[in-house]
Amino acid sequence: MSEEKQEKGALGKVGDALHTVVDPIGQQFGNIGHSLADAMGNVLGPKIDVTGKIFLTGAMGVVSYRAAARLLESQIPPDHAVRLGARDPTKLEDFNEKGAEIVTFCWDREDTYESALKSVKTVFCITPYVKGWEEKFPLFLAACKKAGVQYFVKLSFYHARAPNDPFQAVPLVKLHAKCDNLLAKSGIPHTILSASHFMSNPMVFQGKTIMKDEKPAVFYGSSHEKGVNYVSPNDVAEVAVRVLFDPRPHLGKEYALTGPEAVSDQTVAKLLGQAFEKPVMYVDQPIKTFEESERFSGHPDWMVNDLVALETIKAEGIEDSKSFVSDDIKNICGHDAETFEAYLEDRSHMTPKEMGTPAA
């Protein structure tokens, strides 16, 4: 799912934590941070100019947060500045101290689009998970085209554009497909990153309970002990940065980003408990009970419809199949997809909300 509205706090230490990860990337690309003009301006040929600024939406979310930190640690030259958009720019002050431009950007305020996209040649777009987001995406895409954006990378959901796929029963997935198709027809050179469920989901929704409360943490679902494919946001962010750094091999392509294997939600609870040394319980419910409890909790109908559809697919065991696993992360990054254990082990990469700090 898309993510936005995190909080500052742990921002300051993410750069140092990611430094050792970014350096090898820079080495593999031949000091790419210092020669981004060559890497981005020349690899695409004379008809495409991507030597301008890189604009990232959703910078407080689990993927853009990590991608922004990686980009900034790459020592990008001033004419390739990283620009981050947020409803409240003060939440990104630590990124500003590391060299990012911070601008006001709100999906529900079209008047912020033009200024956010000024001098931007590359966009990494993560849509917000709010009602009606799919109505804003075409407007933002049109603004990108008007602004002269030359390369557009969008985060999507696994199987979004697969016709007759079971995931088409999920409203969120269908909306991503609609927007992905608009991007494909826009004429803007693009790449689509289609990710499975994020390993960060339990932390985002239960991070405060897991990290700070003394009482046992509990999360609910209806996957009925079937395996679920969770992908690490660390891997998704790395793929995004590599694609942004070297667009040419990825133009017009869509990548399926998955974890290395399916794990049950019961196993996820066990791993969380081991990592944080406290009781964490997964409660499996009949799908009708799950739906009723989600509605009772106050979640809007459109969100409950997404959650119920996703849990229904999980319970069918579709993600248990080895055919669900993609090698795209390994092919792009040169290493295997991160395991759930590895994601939990290194918490220095986590966003404030994953660490239990509520969004403002």
Short mmCIF file of C-alpha atoms in Angstrom, two decimals:
data_model
loop_
_atom_site.label_atom_id
_atom_site.label_comp_id
_atom_site.label_asym_id
_atom_site.label_seq_id
_atom_site.Cartn_x
_atom_site.Cartn_y
_atom_site.Cartn_z
CA MET A 1 0.00 0.00 0.00
CA SER A 2 1.00 3.58 -0.47
CA GLU A 3 2.17 5.50 2.62
CA GLU A 4 2.47 9.05 3.81
CA LYS A 5 2.42 11.25 6.91
CA GLN A 6 5.24 9.89 9.05
CA GLU A 7 7.10 12.05 11.61
CA LYS A 8 10.60 13.34 12.10
CA GLY A 9 12.62 12.02 14.98
CA ALA A 10 14.65 9.10 13.72
CA LEU A 11 15.40 11.00 10.49
CA GLY A 12 18.72 12.23 11.73
CA LYS A 13 20.30 8.82 12.10
CA VAL A 14 19.07 7.20 8.92
CA GLY A 15 21.76 8.82 6.79
CA ASP A 16 24.57 7.40 8.86
CA ALA A 17 22.89 4.02 9.02
CA LEU A 18 22.54 3.86 5.25
CA HIS A 19 26.01 5.19 4.46
CA THR A 20 27.54 1.74 4.29
CA VAL A 21 24.75 0.57 2.03
CA VAL A 22 25.02 3.46 -0.40
CA ASP A 23 28.79 3.44 -0.77
CA PRO A 24 28.86 0.04 -2.50
CA ILE A 25 26.17 1.28 -4.87
CA GLY A 26 28.32 4.27 -5.74
CA GLN A 27 31.33 2.04 -6.29
CA GLN A 28 29.45 -0.30 -8.59
CA PHE A 29 28.33 2.63 -10.73
CA GLY A 30 31.82 4.13 -10.76
CA ASN A 31 31.40 7.05 -8.36
CA ILE A 32 28.01 7.67 -9.84
CA GLY A 33 27.11 10.24 -7.25
CA HIS A 34 29.81 12.56 -8.63
CA SER A 35 29.06 11.87 -12.28
CA LEU A 36 25.29 11.72 -12.32
CA ALA A 37 25.19 14.03 -15.31
CA ASP A 38 26.91 11.33 -17.35
CA ALA A 39 24.89 8.53 -15.80
CA MET A 40 21.56 10.25 -16.31
CA GLY A 41 22.10 12.80 -19.06
CA ASN A 42 23.85 10.64 -21.61
CA VAL A 43 22.59 7.10 -21.16
CA LEU A 44 19.15 7.91 -22.54
CA GLY A 45 20.27 9.53 -25.78
CA PRO A 46 19.84 13.08 -27.10
CA LYS A 47 16.03 13.15 -26.99
CA ILE A 48 15.73 12.79 -23.23
CA ASP A 49 17.30 15.13 -20.69
CA VAL A 50 17.22 13.96 -17.08
CA THR A 51 19.94 16.20 -15.69
CA GLY A 52 17.51 18.22 -13.58
CA LYS A 53 16.14 17.73 -10.10
CA ILE A 54 14.71 14.48 -8.73
CA PHE A 55 11.35 14.88 -6.99
CA LEU A 56 10.12 12.26 -4.52
CA THR A 57 6.59 12.13 -3.18
CA GLY A 58 5.67 10.43 0.09
CA ALA A 59 9.01 11.15 1.72
CA MET A 60 7.73 10.25 5.18
CA GLY A 61 6.70 6.79 4.02
CA VAL A 62 8.65 3.55 4.30
CA VAL A 63 9.99 3.51 0.72
CA SER A 64 10.52 7.17 -0.21
CA TYR A 65 12.11 7.80 3.20
CA ARG A 66 14.73 5.16 2.49
CA ALA A 67 15.17 6.16 -1.15
CA ALA A 68 15.69 9.81 -0.19
CA ALA A 69 18.35 8.87 2.35
CA ARG A 70 20.18 6.71 -0.20
CA LEU A 71 20.08 9.45 -2.84
CA LEU A 72 21.37 12.09 -0.44
CA GLU A 73 24.19 9.86 0.76
CA SER A 74 25.25 9.46 -2.88
CA GLN A 75 26.57 13.04 -2.90
CA ILE A 76 24.50 14.14 -5.87
CA PRO A 77 25.78 17.36 -7.53
CA PRO A 78 23.74 20.56 -7.00
CA ASP A 79 22.20 20.47 -10.49
CA HIS A 80 20.76 17.06 -9.64
CA ALA A 81 19.33 18.07 -6.29
CA VAL A 82 16.88 15.85 -4.46
CA ARG A 83 13.56 17.57 -3.85
CA LEU A 84 11.09 16.18 -1.33
CA GLY A 85 7.46 17.15 -1.08
CA ALA A 86 5.39 17.14 2.08
CA ARG A 87 2.18 18.67 3.39
CA ASP A 88 4.21 19.98 6.33
CA PRO A 89 7.81 20.65 5.20
CA THR A 90 8.97 21.04 8.81
CA LYS A 91 8.62 17.27 9.19
CA LEU A 92 11.55 16.89 6.76
CA GLU A 93 13.99 19.32 8.36
CA ASP A 94 16.62 16.63 8.94
CA PHE A 95 16.59 15.77 5.24
CA ASN A 96 17.01 19.47 4.48
CA GLU A 97 20.13 19.51 6.64
CA LYS A 98 21.49 16.66 4.53
CA GLY A 99 21.04 18.66 1.33
CA ALA A 100 17.50 18.00 0.15
CA GLU A 101 15.21 20.72 -1.11
CA ILE A 102 11.94 20.63 0.82
CA VAL A 103 8.76 21.97 -0.74
CA THR A 104 5.09 22.03 0.12
CA PHE A 105 3.28 19.34 -1.83
CA CYS A 106 -0.24 18.10 -1.19
CA TRP A 107 -2.04 15.62 -3.39
CA ASP A 108 -5.34 17.33 -2.64
CA ARG A 109 -3.97 20.78 -3.54
CA GLU A 110 -3.31 21.04 -7.24
CA ASP A 111 -1.88 24.52 -6.72
CA THR A 112 1.20 22.90 -5.13
CA TYR A 113 2.02 20.77 -8.17
CA GLU A 114 3.61 23.41 -10.39
CA SER A 115 6.05 24.79 -7.84
CA ALA A 116 6.99 21.31 -6.65
CA LEU A 117 7.81 20.24 -10.20
CA LYS A 118 9.74 23.33 -11.29
CA SER A 119 13.08 22.29 -12.87
CA VAL A 120 12.30 18.63 -12.11
CA LYS A 121 13.33 16.07 -14.73
CA THR A 122 12.82 12.86 -12.75
CA VAL A 123 9.93 11.85 -10.48
CA PHE A 124 9.67 8.98 -8.02
CA CYS A 125 5.97 8.76 -7.31
CA ILE A 126 4.37 7.01 -4.37
CA THR A 127 0.66 7.68 -4.25
CA PRO A 128 -1.06 8.37 -0.92
CA TYR A 129 -3.43 5.86 0.60
CA VAL A 130 -6.40 8.18 0.96
CA LYS A 131 -9.86 8.25 -0.50
CA GLY A 132 -9.91 9.48 -4.08
CA TRP A 133 -6.15 9.32 -4.64
CA GLU A 134 -6.71 7.80 -8.08
CA GLU A 135 -8.51 10.98 -9.15
CA LYS A 136 -5.47 13.08 -8.28
CA PHE A 137 -2.92 10.93 -10.08
CA PRO A 138 -4.01 11.92 -13.63
CA LEU A 139 -3.81 15.58 -12.62
CA PHE A 140 -0.33 15.11 -11.20
CA LEU A 141 0.75 13.18 -14.29
CA ALA A 142 -0.51 15.99 -16.51
CA ALA A 143 1.40 18.50 -14.38
CA CYS A 144 4.55 16.40 -14.79
CA LYS A 145 4.15 16.39 -18.55
CA LYS A 146 3.58 20.14 -18.60
CA ALA A 147 6.66 20.68 -16.41
CA GLY A 148 8.84 18.70 -18.80
CA VAL A 149 9.48 15.67 -16.61
CA GLN A 150 11.61 13.24 -18.61
CA TYR A 151 11.48 10.11 -16.45
CA PHE A 152 8.75 8.87 -14.11
CA VAL A 153 9.12 5.95 -11.69
CA LYS A 154 5.92 4.80 -10.00
CA LEU A 155 5.40 2.41 -7.11
CA SER A 156 2.50 0.06 -7.76
CA PHE A 157 1.06 -3.18 -6.39
CA TYR A 158 2.02 -6.67 -7.49
CA HIS A 159 -0.20 -8.08 -10.28
CA ALA A 160 -1.90 -4.71 -10.80
CA ARG A 161 -1.78 -4.97 -14.59
CA ALA A 162 -2.28 -8.72 -14.84
CA PRO A 163 -5.65 -9.32 -16.52
CA ASN A 164 -7.96 -11.93 -14.99
CA ASP A 165 -5.65 -12.20 -11.98
CA PRO A 166 -7.21 -12.86 -8.54
CA PHE A 167 -5.69 -9.59 -7.30
CA GLN A 168 -8.05 -7.74 -9.63
CA ALA A 169 -10.70 -8.35 -6.96
CA VAL A 170 -8.90 -5.84 -4.72
CA PRO A 171 -10.14 -2.27 -5.33
CA LEU A 172 -6.72 -0.82 -4.49
CA VAL A 173 -5.02 -3.03 -7.06
CA LYS A 174 -7.50 -2.11 -9.77
CA LEU A 175 -6.96 1.58 -9.09
CA HIS A 176 -3.20 1.12 -9.37
CA ALA A 177 -3.75 -0.66 -12.69
CA LYS A 178 -5.82 2.25 -13.94
CA CYS A 179 -3.10 4.74 -13.01
CA ASP A 180 -0.31 2.51 -14.33
CA ASN A 181 -2.08 2.33 -17.68
CA LEU A 182 -2.39 6.12 -17.75
CA LEU A 183 1.35 6.39 -17.14
CA ALA A 184 2.10 3.85 -19.87
CA LYS A 185 0.06 5.89 -22.35
CA SER A 186 1.33 9.28 -21.22
CA GLY A 187 4.38 9.37 -23.44
CA ILE A 188 6.65 10.04 -20.46
CA PRO A 189 9.51 7.52 -20.25
CA HIS A 190 8.73 5.46 -17.20
CA THR A 191 9.33 2.42 -15.02
CA ILE A 192 6.77 0.74 -12.77
CA LEU A 193 7.80 -1.01 -9.55
CA SER A 194 5.07 -3.45 -8.49
CA ALA A 195 5.63 -4.60 -4.93
CA SER A 196 3.95 -7.27 -2.84
CA HIS A 197 2.94 -6.67 0.81
CA PHE A 198 5.52 -4.68 2.77
CA MET A 199 7.31 -6.30 5.70
CA SER A 200 6.87 -2.95 7.40
CA ASN A 201 3.06 -3.23 7.51
CA PRO A 202 2.89 -4.77 11.03
CA MET A 203 5.36 -2.17 12.27
CA VAL A 204 3.51 0.74 10.66
CA PHE A 205 0.17 -0.28 12.09
CA GLN A 206 1.38 -1.76 15.40
CA GLY A 207 4.77 -0.11 15.84
CA LYS A 208 3.83 1.84 18.96
CA THR A 209 2.46 -1.26 20.69
CA ILE A 210 5.40 -3.40 19.62
CA MET A 211 8.13 -0.90 20.43
CA LYS A 212 6.87 1.10 23.40
CA ASP A 213 3.92 -0.47 25.20
CA GLU A 214 4.47 -2.98 27.97
CA LYS A 215 1.34 -4.91 27.06
CA PRO A 216 1.50 -7.69 24.46
CA ALA A 217 1.09 -6.61 20.85
CA VAL A 218 -1.73 -8.10 18.81
CA PHE A 219 -2.54 -7.85 15.14
CA TYR A 220 -5.46 -9.38 13.33
CA GLY A 221 -6.08 -10.97 9.96
CA SER A 222 -7.84 -13.71 8.08
CA SER A 223 -5.05 -15.43 6.17
CA HIS A 224 -5.85 -18.83 7.74
CA GLU A 225 -2.20 -19.92 8.15
CA LYS A 226 -1.47 -19.54 4.45
CA GLY A 227 1.83 -18.08 3.34
CA VAL A 228 1.99 -14.39 2.50
CA ASN A 229 4.69 -12.78 0.39
CA TYR A 230 6.19 -9.82 2.21
CA VAL A 231 8.89 -7.69 0.56
CA SER A 232 11.39 -5.54 2.42
CA PRO A 233 11.04 -1.77 1.90
CA ASN A 234 14.84 -1.71 2.00
CA ASP A 235 14.94 -3.73 -1.22
CA VAL A 236 12.22 -1.68 -2.90
CA ALA A 237 14.06 1.55 -2.07
CA GLU A 238 17.33 0.15 -3.40
CA VAL A 239 15.67 -0.89 -6.66
CA ALA A 240 14.19 2.60 -6.96
CA VAL A 241 17.54 4.31 -6.46
CA ARG A 242 19.31 2.04 -8.95
CA VAL A 243 16.60 2.67 -11.52
CA LEU A 244 16.74 6.43 -10.93
CA PHE A 245 20.52 6.41 -11.28
CA ASP A 246 20.58 4.41 -14.51
CA PRO A 247 17.24 4.74 -16.33
CA ARG A 248 18.13 3.41 -19.78
CA PRO A 249 17.93 -0.37 -19.09
CA HIS A 250 14.61 0.08 -17.30
CA LEU A 251 12.62 2.31 -19.65
CA GLY A 252 9.11 1.04 -20.27
CA LYS A 253 9.57 -1.91 -17.93
CA GLU A 254 7.55 -3.14 -15.00
CA TYR A 255 9.26 -5.06 -12.21
CA ALA A 256 7.68 -7.45 -9.72
CA LEU A 257 9.31 -6.91 -6.33
CA THR A 258 8.73 -9.74 -3.86
CA GLY A 259 10.26 -11.24 -0.78
CA PRO A 260 12.29 -14.46 -1.06
CA GLU A 261 9.46 -16.67 0.19
CA ALA A 262 5.99 -16.72 1.67
CA VAL A 263 5.59 -16.69 5.44
CA SER A 264 2.45 -17.13 7.50
CA ASP A 265 1.19 -14.30 9.65
CA GLN A 266 1.63 -16.60 12.64
CA THR A 267 5.32 -16.79 11.74
CA VAL A 268 5.47 -13.01 11.37
CA ALA A 269 4.14 -12.64 14.92
CA LYS A 270 6.77 -15.08 16.17
CA LEU A 271 9.56 -13.19 14.38
CA LEU A 272 8.35 -9.89 15.80
CA GLY A 273 8.27 -11.35 19.30
CA GLN A 274 11.80 -12.70 18.97
CA ALA A 275 13.14 -9.44 17.53
CA PHE A 276 11.66 -7.21 20.21
CA GLU A 277 11.70 -9.69 23.08
CA LYS A 278 8.05 -9.32 23.98
CA PRO A 279 4.84 -11.24 23.32
CA VAL A 280 3.37 -10.58 19.88
CA MET A 281 0.24 -12.44 18.87
CA TYR A 282 -1.49 -12.88 15.55
CA VAL A 283 -5.22 -13.55 15.83
CA ASP A 284 -6.76 -15.25 12.83
CA GLN A 285 -10.44 -14.48 12.35
CA PRO A 286 -13.20 -15.65 10.02
CA ILE A 287 -13.32 -13.16 7.17
CA LYS A 288 -16.74 -11.87 8.22
CA THR A 289 -15.53 -11.25 11.77
CA PHE A 290 -12.44 -9.52 10.43
CA GLU A 291 -14.59 -7.26 8.26
CA GLU A 292 -16.94 -6.39 11.11
CA SER A 293 -14.09 -5.62 13.49
CA GLU A 294 -12.39 -3.38 10.93
CA ARG A 295 -15.59 -1.44 10.37
CA PHE A 296 -16.18 -1.21 14.11
CA SER A 297 -12.67 0.20 14.56
CA GLY A 298 -13.71 3.22 12.53
CA HIS A 299 -11.88 2.54 9.27
CA PRO A 300 -13.71 3.98 6.25
CA ASP A 301 -15.61 1.61 3.98
CA TRP A 302 -13.21 1.99 1.05
CA MET A 303 -10.28 0.93 3.24
CA VAL A 304 -12.15 -1.99 4.78
CA ASN A 305 -13.06 -3.20 1.29
CA ASP A 306 -9.37 -3.25 0.38
CA LEU A 307 -8.34 -5.04 3.57
CA VAL A 308 -11.06 -7.68 3.27
CA ALA A 309 -10.20 -8.37 -0.37
CA LEU A 310 -6.50 -8.71 0.43
CA GLU A 311 -7.13 -11.05 3.36
CA THR A 312 -9.42 -13.16 1.18
CA ILE A 313 -6.64 -13.60 -1.37
CA LYS A 314 -4.13 -14.42 1.37
CA ALA A 315 -6.44 -17.17 2.63
CA GLU A 316 -6.54 -18.73 -0.83
CA GLY A 317 -2.83 -19.51 -0.60
CA ILE A 318 -1.98 -17.90 -3.92
CA GLU A 319 1.18 -16.37 -2.51
CA ASP A 320 2.39 -19.73 -1.20
CA SER A 321 3.35 -20.75 -4.72
CA LYS A 322 6.99 -20.47 -5.74
CA SER A 323 5.77 -18.96 -9.01
CA PHE A 324 4.71 -15.89 -7.03
CA VAL A 325 8.36 -15.12 -6.21
CA SER A 326 10.20 -12.89 -8.66
CA ASP A 327 13.95 -12.60 -9.27
CA ASP A 328 13.73 -8.93 -10.23
CA ILE A 329 15.31 -7.68 -6.99
CA LYS A 330 18.27 -10.03 -7.42
CA ASN A 331 18.65 -9.17 -11.10
CA ILE A 332 18.68 -5.42 -10.44
CA CYS A 333 20.49 -5.24 -7.09
CA GLY A 334 22.83 -8.22 -7.40
CA HIS A 335 21.74 -9.84 -4.13
CA ASP A 336 18.88 -11.98 -2.90
CA ALA A 337 15.73 -10.35 -1.59
CA GLU A 338 15.94 -9.57 2.12
CA THR A 339 14.32 -11.98 4.56
CA PHE A 340 11.84 -10.91 7.22
CA GLU A 341 14.44 -11.70 9.90
CA ALA A 342 16.99 -9.41 8.23
CA TYR A 343 14.45 -6.61 7.89
CA LEU A 344 13.73 -6.75 11.63
CA GLU A 345 17.37 -7.11 12.64
CA ASP A 346 18.59 -3.74 11.37
CA ARG A 347 16.17 -1.16 12.73
CA SER A 348 18.38 1.80 11.83
CA HIS A 349 16.68 1.90 8.42
CA MET A 350 13.20 2.15 9.88
CA THR A 351 11.00 5.23 9.63
CA PRO A 352 9.73 6.99 12.75
CA LYS A 353 6.36 5.29 12.55
CA GLU A 354 7.95 1.85 12.24
CA MET A 355 9.81 2.72 15.43
CA GLY A 356 6.58 3.52 17.22
CA THR A 357 6.44 7.29 16.76
CA PRO A 358 2.90 8.26 15.73
CA ALA A 359 2.41 10.46 12.69
CA ALA A 360 1.42 14.04 13.33
#
